[in-house]
Coordinates of C-alpha atoms in Angstrom, one line a residue:
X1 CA -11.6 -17.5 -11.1
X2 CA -14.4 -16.5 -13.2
X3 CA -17.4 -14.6 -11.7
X4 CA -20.0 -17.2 -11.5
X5 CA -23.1 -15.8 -12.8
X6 CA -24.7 -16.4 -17.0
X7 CA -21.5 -16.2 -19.0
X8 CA -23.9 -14.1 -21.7
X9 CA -24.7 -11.4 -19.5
X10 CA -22.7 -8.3 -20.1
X11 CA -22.1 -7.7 -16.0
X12 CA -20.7 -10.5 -15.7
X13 CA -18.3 -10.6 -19.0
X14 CA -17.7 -7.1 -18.0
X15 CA -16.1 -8.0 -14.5
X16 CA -14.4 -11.6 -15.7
X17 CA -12.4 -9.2 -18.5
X18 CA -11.6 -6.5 -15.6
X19 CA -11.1 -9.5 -13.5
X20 CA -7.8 -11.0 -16.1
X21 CA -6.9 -7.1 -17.1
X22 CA -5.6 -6.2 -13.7
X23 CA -4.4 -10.3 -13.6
X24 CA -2.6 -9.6 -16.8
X25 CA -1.2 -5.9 -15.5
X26 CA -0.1 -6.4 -11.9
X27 CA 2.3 -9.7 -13.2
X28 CA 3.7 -7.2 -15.5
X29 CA 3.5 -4.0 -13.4
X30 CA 4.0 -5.6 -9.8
X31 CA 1.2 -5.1 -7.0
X32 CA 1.1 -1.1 -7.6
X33 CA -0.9 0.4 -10.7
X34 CA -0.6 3.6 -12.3
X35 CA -4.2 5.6 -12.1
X36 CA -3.4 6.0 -16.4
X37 CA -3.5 2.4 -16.5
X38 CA -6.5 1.9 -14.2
X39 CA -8.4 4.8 -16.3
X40 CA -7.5 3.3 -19.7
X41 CA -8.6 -0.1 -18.5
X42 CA -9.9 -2.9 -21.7
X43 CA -11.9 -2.1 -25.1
X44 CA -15.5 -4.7 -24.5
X45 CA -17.2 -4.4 -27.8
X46 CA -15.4 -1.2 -29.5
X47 CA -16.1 0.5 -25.9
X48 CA -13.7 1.2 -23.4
X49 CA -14.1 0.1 -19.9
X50 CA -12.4 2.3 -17.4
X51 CA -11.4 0.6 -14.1
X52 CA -11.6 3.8 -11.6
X53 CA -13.7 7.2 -12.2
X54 CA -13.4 10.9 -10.3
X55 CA -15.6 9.3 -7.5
X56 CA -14.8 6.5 -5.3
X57 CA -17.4 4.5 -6.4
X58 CA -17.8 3.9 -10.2
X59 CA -19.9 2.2 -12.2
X60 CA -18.8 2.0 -16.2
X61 CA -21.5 3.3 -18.2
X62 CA -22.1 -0.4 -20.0
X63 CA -22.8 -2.0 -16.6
X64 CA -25.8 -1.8 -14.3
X65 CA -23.8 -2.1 -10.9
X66 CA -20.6 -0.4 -9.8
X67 CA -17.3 -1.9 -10.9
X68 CA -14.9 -0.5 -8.6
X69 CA -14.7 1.6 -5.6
X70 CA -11.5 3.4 -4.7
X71 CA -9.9 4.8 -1.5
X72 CA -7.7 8.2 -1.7
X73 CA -4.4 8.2 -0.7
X74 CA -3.1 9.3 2.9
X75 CA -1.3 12.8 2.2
X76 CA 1.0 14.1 5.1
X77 CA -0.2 17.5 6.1
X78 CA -3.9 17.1 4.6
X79 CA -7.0 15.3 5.8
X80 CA -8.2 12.0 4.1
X81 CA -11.6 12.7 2.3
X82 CA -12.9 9.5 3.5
X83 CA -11.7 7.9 6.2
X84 CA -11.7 4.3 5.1
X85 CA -9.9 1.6 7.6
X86 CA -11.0 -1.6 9.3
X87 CA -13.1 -1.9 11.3
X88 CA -13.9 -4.0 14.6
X89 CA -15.2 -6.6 12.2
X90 CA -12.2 -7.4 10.9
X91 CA -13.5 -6.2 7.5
X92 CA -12.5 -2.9 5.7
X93 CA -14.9 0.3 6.4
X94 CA -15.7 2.1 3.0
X95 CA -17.2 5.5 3.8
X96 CA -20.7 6.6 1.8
X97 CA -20.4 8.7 -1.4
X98 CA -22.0 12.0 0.7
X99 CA -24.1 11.5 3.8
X100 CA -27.4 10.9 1.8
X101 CA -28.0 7.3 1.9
X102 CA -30.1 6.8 -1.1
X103 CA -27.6 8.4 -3.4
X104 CA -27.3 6.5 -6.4
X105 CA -23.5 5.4 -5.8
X106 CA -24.6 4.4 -2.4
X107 CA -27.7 2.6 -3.8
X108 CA -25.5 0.8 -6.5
X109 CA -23.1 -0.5 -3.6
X110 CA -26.2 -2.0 -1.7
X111 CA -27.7 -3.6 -4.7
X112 CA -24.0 -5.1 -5.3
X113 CA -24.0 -6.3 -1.8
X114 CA -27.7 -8.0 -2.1
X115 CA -26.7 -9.9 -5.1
X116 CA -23.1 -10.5 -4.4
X117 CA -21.4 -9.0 -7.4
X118 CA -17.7 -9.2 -6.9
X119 CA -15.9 -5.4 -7.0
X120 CA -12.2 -4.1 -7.4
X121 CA -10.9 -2.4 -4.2
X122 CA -8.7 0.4 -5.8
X123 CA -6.5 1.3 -2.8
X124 CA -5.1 4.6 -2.7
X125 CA -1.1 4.7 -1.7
X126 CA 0.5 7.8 -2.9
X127 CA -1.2 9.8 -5.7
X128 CA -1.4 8.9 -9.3
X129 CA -1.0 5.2 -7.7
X130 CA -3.1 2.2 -6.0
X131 CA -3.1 -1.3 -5.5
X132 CA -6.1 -3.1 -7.1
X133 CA -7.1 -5.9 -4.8
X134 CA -10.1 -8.1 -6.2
X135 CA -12.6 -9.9 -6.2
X136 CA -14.0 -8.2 -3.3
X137 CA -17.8 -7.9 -1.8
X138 CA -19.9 -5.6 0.5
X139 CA -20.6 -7.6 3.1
X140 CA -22.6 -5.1 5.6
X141 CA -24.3 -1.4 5.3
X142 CA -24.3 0.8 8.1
X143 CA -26.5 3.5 7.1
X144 CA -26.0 5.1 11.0
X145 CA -22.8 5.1 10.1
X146 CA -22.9 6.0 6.3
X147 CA -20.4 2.8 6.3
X148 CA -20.2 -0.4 4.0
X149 CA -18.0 -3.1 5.2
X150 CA -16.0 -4.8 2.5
X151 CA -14.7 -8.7 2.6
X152 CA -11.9 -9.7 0.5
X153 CA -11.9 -12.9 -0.9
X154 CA -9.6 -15.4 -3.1
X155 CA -11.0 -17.1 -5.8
X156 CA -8.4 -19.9 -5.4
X157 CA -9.3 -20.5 -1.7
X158 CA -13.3 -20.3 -2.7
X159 CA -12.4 -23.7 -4.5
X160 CA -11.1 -25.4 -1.9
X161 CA -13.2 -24.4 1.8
X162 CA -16.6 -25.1 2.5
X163 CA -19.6 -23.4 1.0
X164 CA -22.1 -22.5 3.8
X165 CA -22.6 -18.8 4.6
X166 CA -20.1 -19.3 8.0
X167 CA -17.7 -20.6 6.0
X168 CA -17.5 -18.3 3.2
X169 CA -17.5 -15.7 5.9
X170 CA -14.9 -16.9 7.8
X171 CA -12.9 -17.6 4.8
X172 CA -12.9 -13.9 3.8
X173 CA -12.1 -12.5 7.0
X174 CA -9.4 -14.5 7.2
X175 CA -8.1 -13.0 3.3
X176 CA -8.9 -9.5 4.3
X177 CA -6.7 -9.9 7.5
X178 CA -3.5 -10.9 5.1
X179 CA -5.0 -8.3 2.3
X180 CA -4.7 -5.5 5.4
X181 CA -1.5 -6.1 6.5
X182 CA 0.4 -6.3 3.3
X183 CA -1.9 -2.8 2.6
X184 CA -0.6 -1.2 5.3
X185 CA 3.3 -2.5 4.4
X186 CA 2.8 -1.3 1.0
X187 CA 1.8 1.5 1.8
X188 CA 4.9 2.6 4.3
X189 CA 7.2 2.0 1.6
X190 CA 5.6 3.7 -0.9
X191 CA 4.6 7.0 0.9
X192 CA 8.6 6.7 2.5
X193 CA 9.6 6.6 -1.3
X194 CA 8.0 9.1 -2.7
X195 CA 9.4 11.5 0.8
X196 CA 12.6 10.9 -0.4
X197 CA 12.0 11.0 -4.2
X198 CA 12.9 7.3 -4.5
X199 CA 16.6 7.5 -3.5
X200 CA 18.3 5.8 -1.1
X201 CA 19.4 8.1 1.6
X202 CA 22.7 7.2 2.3
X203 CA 24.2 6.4 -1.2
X204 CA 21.6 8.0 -3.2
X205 CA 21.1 5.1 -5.5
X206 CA 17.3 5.6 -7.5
X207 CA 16.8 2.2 -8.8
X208 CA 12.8 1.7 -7.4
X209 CA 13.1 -2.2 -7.7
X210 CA 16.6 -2.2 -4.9
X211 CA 14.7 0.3 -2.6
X212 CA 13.0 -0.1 0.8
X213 CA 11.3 1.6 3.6
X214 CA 13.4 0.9 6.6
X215 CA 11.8 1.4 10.1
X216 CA 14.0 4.0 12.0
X217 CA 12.5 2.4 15.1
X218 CA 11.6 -1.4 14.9
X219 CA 8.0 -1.7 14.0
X220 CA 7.9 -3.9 17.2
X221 CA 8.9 -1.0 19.1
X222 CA 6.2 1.4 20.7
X223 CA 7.2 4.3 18.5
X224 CA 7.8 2.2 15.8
X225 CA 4.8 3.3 13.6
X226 CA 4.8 2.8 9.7
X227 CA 4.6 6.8 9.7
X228 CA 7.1 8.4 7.3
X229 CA 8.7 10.5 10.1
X230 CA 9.8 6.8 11.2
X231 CA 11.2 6.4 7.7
X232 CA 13.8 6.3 5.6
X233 CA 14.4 5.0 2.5
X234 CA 17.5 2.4 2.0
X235 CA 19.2 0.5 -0.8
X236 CA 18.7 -3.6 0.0
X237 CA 22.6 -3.0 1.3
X238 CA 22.1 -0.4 3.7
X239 CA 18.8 -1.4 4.7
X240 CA 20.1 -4.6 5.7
X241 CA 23.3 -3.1 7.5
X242 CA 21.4 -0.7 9.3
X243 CA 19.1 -3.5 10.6
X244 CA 22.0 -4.9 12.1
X245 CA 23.9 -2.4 13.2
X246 CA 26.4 -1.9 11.3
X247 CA 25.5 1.3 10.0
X248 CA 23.8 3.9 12.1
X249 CA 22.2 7.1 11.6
X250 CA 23.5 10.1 13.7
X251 CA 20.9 12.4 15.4
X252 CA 22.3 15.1 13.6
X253 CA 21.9 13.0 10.0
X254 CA 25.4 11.8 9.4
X255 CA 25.9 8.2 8.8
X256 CA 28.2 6.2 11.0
X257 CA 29.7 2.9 10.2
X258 CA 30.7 0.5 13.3
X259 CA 34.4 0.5 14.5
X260 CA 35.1 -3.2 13.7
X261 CA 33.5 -2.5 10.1
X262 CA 35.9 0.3 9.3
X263 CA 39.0 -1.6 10.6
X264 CA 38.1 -4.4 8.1
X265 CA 39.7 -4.9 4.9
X266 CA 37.6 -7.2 2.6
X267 CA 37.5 -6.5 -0.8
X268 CA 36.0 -2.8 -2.8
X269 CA 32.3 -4.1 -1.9
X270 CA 33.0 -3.0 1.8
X271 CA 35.3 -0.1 1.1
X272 CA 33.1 1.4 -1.6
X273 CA 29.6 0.1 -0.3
X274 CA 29.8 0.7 3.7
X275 CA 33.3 2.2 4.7
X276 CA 33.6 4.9 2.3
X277 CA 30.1 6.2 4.0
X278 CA 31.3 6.9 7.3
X279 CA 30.5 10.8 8.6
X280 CA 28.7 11.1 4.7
X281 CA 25.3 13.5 5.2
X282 CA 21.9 11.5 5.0
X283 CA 19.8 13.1 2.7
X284 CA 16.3 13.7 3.8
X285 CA 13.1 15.8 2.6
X286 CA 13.1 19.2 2.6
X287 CA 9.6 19.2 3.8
X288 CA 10.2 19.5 7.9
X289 CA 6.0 16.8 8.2
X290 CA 8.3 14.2 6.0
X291 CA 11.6 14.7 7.6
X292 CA 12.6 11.7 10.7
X293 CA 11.8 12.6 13.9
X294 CA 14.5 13.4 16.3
X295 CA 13.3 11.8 18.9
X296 CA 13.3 8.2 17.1
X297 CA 16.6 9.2 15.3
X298 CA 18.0 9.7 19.1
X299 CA 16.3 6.4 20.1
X300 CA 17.4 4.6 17.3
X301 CA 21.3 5.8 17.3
X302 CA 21.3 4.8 21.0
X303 CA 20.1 1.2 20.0
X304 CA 23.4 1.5 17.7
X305 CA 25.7 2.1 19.9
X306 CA 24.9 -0.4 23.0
X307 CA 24.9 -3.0 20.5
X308 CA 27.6 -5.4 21.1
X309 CA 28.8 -7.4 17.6

């Protein structure tokens, strides 16, 4: 959906083209973006427009208004530079460039927000990689704070709910909600990935695409955070077998496959892909921060064994 704004002003050709770039890129890349692909971005007349700068808010040197503003990833073990989450609003919090409010990437963000320029949310999920999420708009400035909220909204939607200010509000609450929660999933299972060098941990297979981030503890269990340490990362088969018991994880990191499974005989699928596993070593970071936590490993493996088929 087009930025709607004088389709002869730069700005706006400028964002349209970003707009169908990172269209174009994510149906061939899938959700997650390189940063090399972000920084090489499009060529608009012989000049080429990045999509992300060495700041978290960036404004291409052709435009008058920032393009993009970007969150760093979460590293295990080191402290966010900006912590950007959302807030009570229901709206994502996007932390001031410094703590001077009138600095000029902070100025560029409110002028954005007073007109209602559309931006690209770069968000951060391991380094060297982010998931572009646009068209999206500053929708509050919190100077107190040294806080912008951000609204994401879909274009496709726009064309189909009402128009007033409550309803465009409401409308991109409502997409920022969905937007957040896919975020936050994205984010477990690349961060779990990248912990265990995108392998599986049971049968080592490195194929990215048949790869997951399976909860140790159920994410609708108290402890069952999308935190690394309740991580591990699991082929589509074991992942699923795990989920249901089949296969557990030992505290002491050795894979067990139920009694009923070993005793069956169905075909080399089960032999080679589950039986043959059985007392085999997980393989898990060497990093102690990334490793699973005993405590949910003991939890978990519990769960395994009072489970009746």
């Amino acid at each position: 959906m087009p930025y709607p704004q004088k389709t002869d002003d730069i700005d706006t050709q400028v964002r349209n083209l970003a707009f169908s770039f990172l269209k174009d890129q994510t149906d061939k890349h899938g959700d997650v973006l390189s940063r090399r692909i972000l920084e090489l971005g499009f060529e608009f007349q012989g000049r080429r427009i990045s999509l992300i700068g060495p700041q978290g808010i960036f404004r291409p040197a052709i435009i008058p208004l920032p393009i993009s503003i970007t969150s760093a990833p979460v590293v295990l073990g080191r402290e966010r530079p900006y912590n950007d989450e959302v807030g009570s609003n229901g709206l994502l919090r996007y932390r001031y460039r410094g703590t001077n409010p009138q600095h000029r990437d902070n100025v560029g963000l409110r002028l954005a927000m007073q007109r209602n320029v559309p931006l690209i949310y770069n968000h951060g999920v391991v380094p060297g990689k982010y998931i572009p999420i646009w068209p999206v708009y500053v929708a509050h400035d919190d100077p107190a704070n040294l806080t912008f909220s951000v609204a994401v909204d879909d274009a496709k939607l726009s064309l189909v709910c009402d128009g007033d200010a409550a309803g465009v509000d409401a409308r991109r609450q409502y997409v920022t909600s969905v937007v957040s929660q896919r975020l936050h999933q994205q984010d477990f299972r690349y961060r779990v990935l990248a912990a265990y060098r995108s392998q599986c941990a049971i049968c080592r297979l490195r194929h990215e695409e048949l790869l997951d981030a399976a909860h140790i503890l159920p994410d609708k269990h108290p402890h069952g955070a999308p935190i690394v340490p309740n991580g591990l990362a699991l082929c589509k088969l074991h992942h699923a077998a795990f989920d249901r018991n089949i296969v557990g994880i030992r505290p002491d990191l050795k894979v067990e496959i139920r009694e009923d499974v070993l005793k069956e005989e169905d075909g080399p699928m089960l032999h080679h892909g589950l039986q043959e596993f059985n007392n085999a070593p997980v393989w898990i970071p060497r990093r102690d921060i990334l490793r699973p936590r005993q405590q949910f490993l003991e939890e978990r493996y519990q769960m395994f064994r009072d489970y009746r088929p």
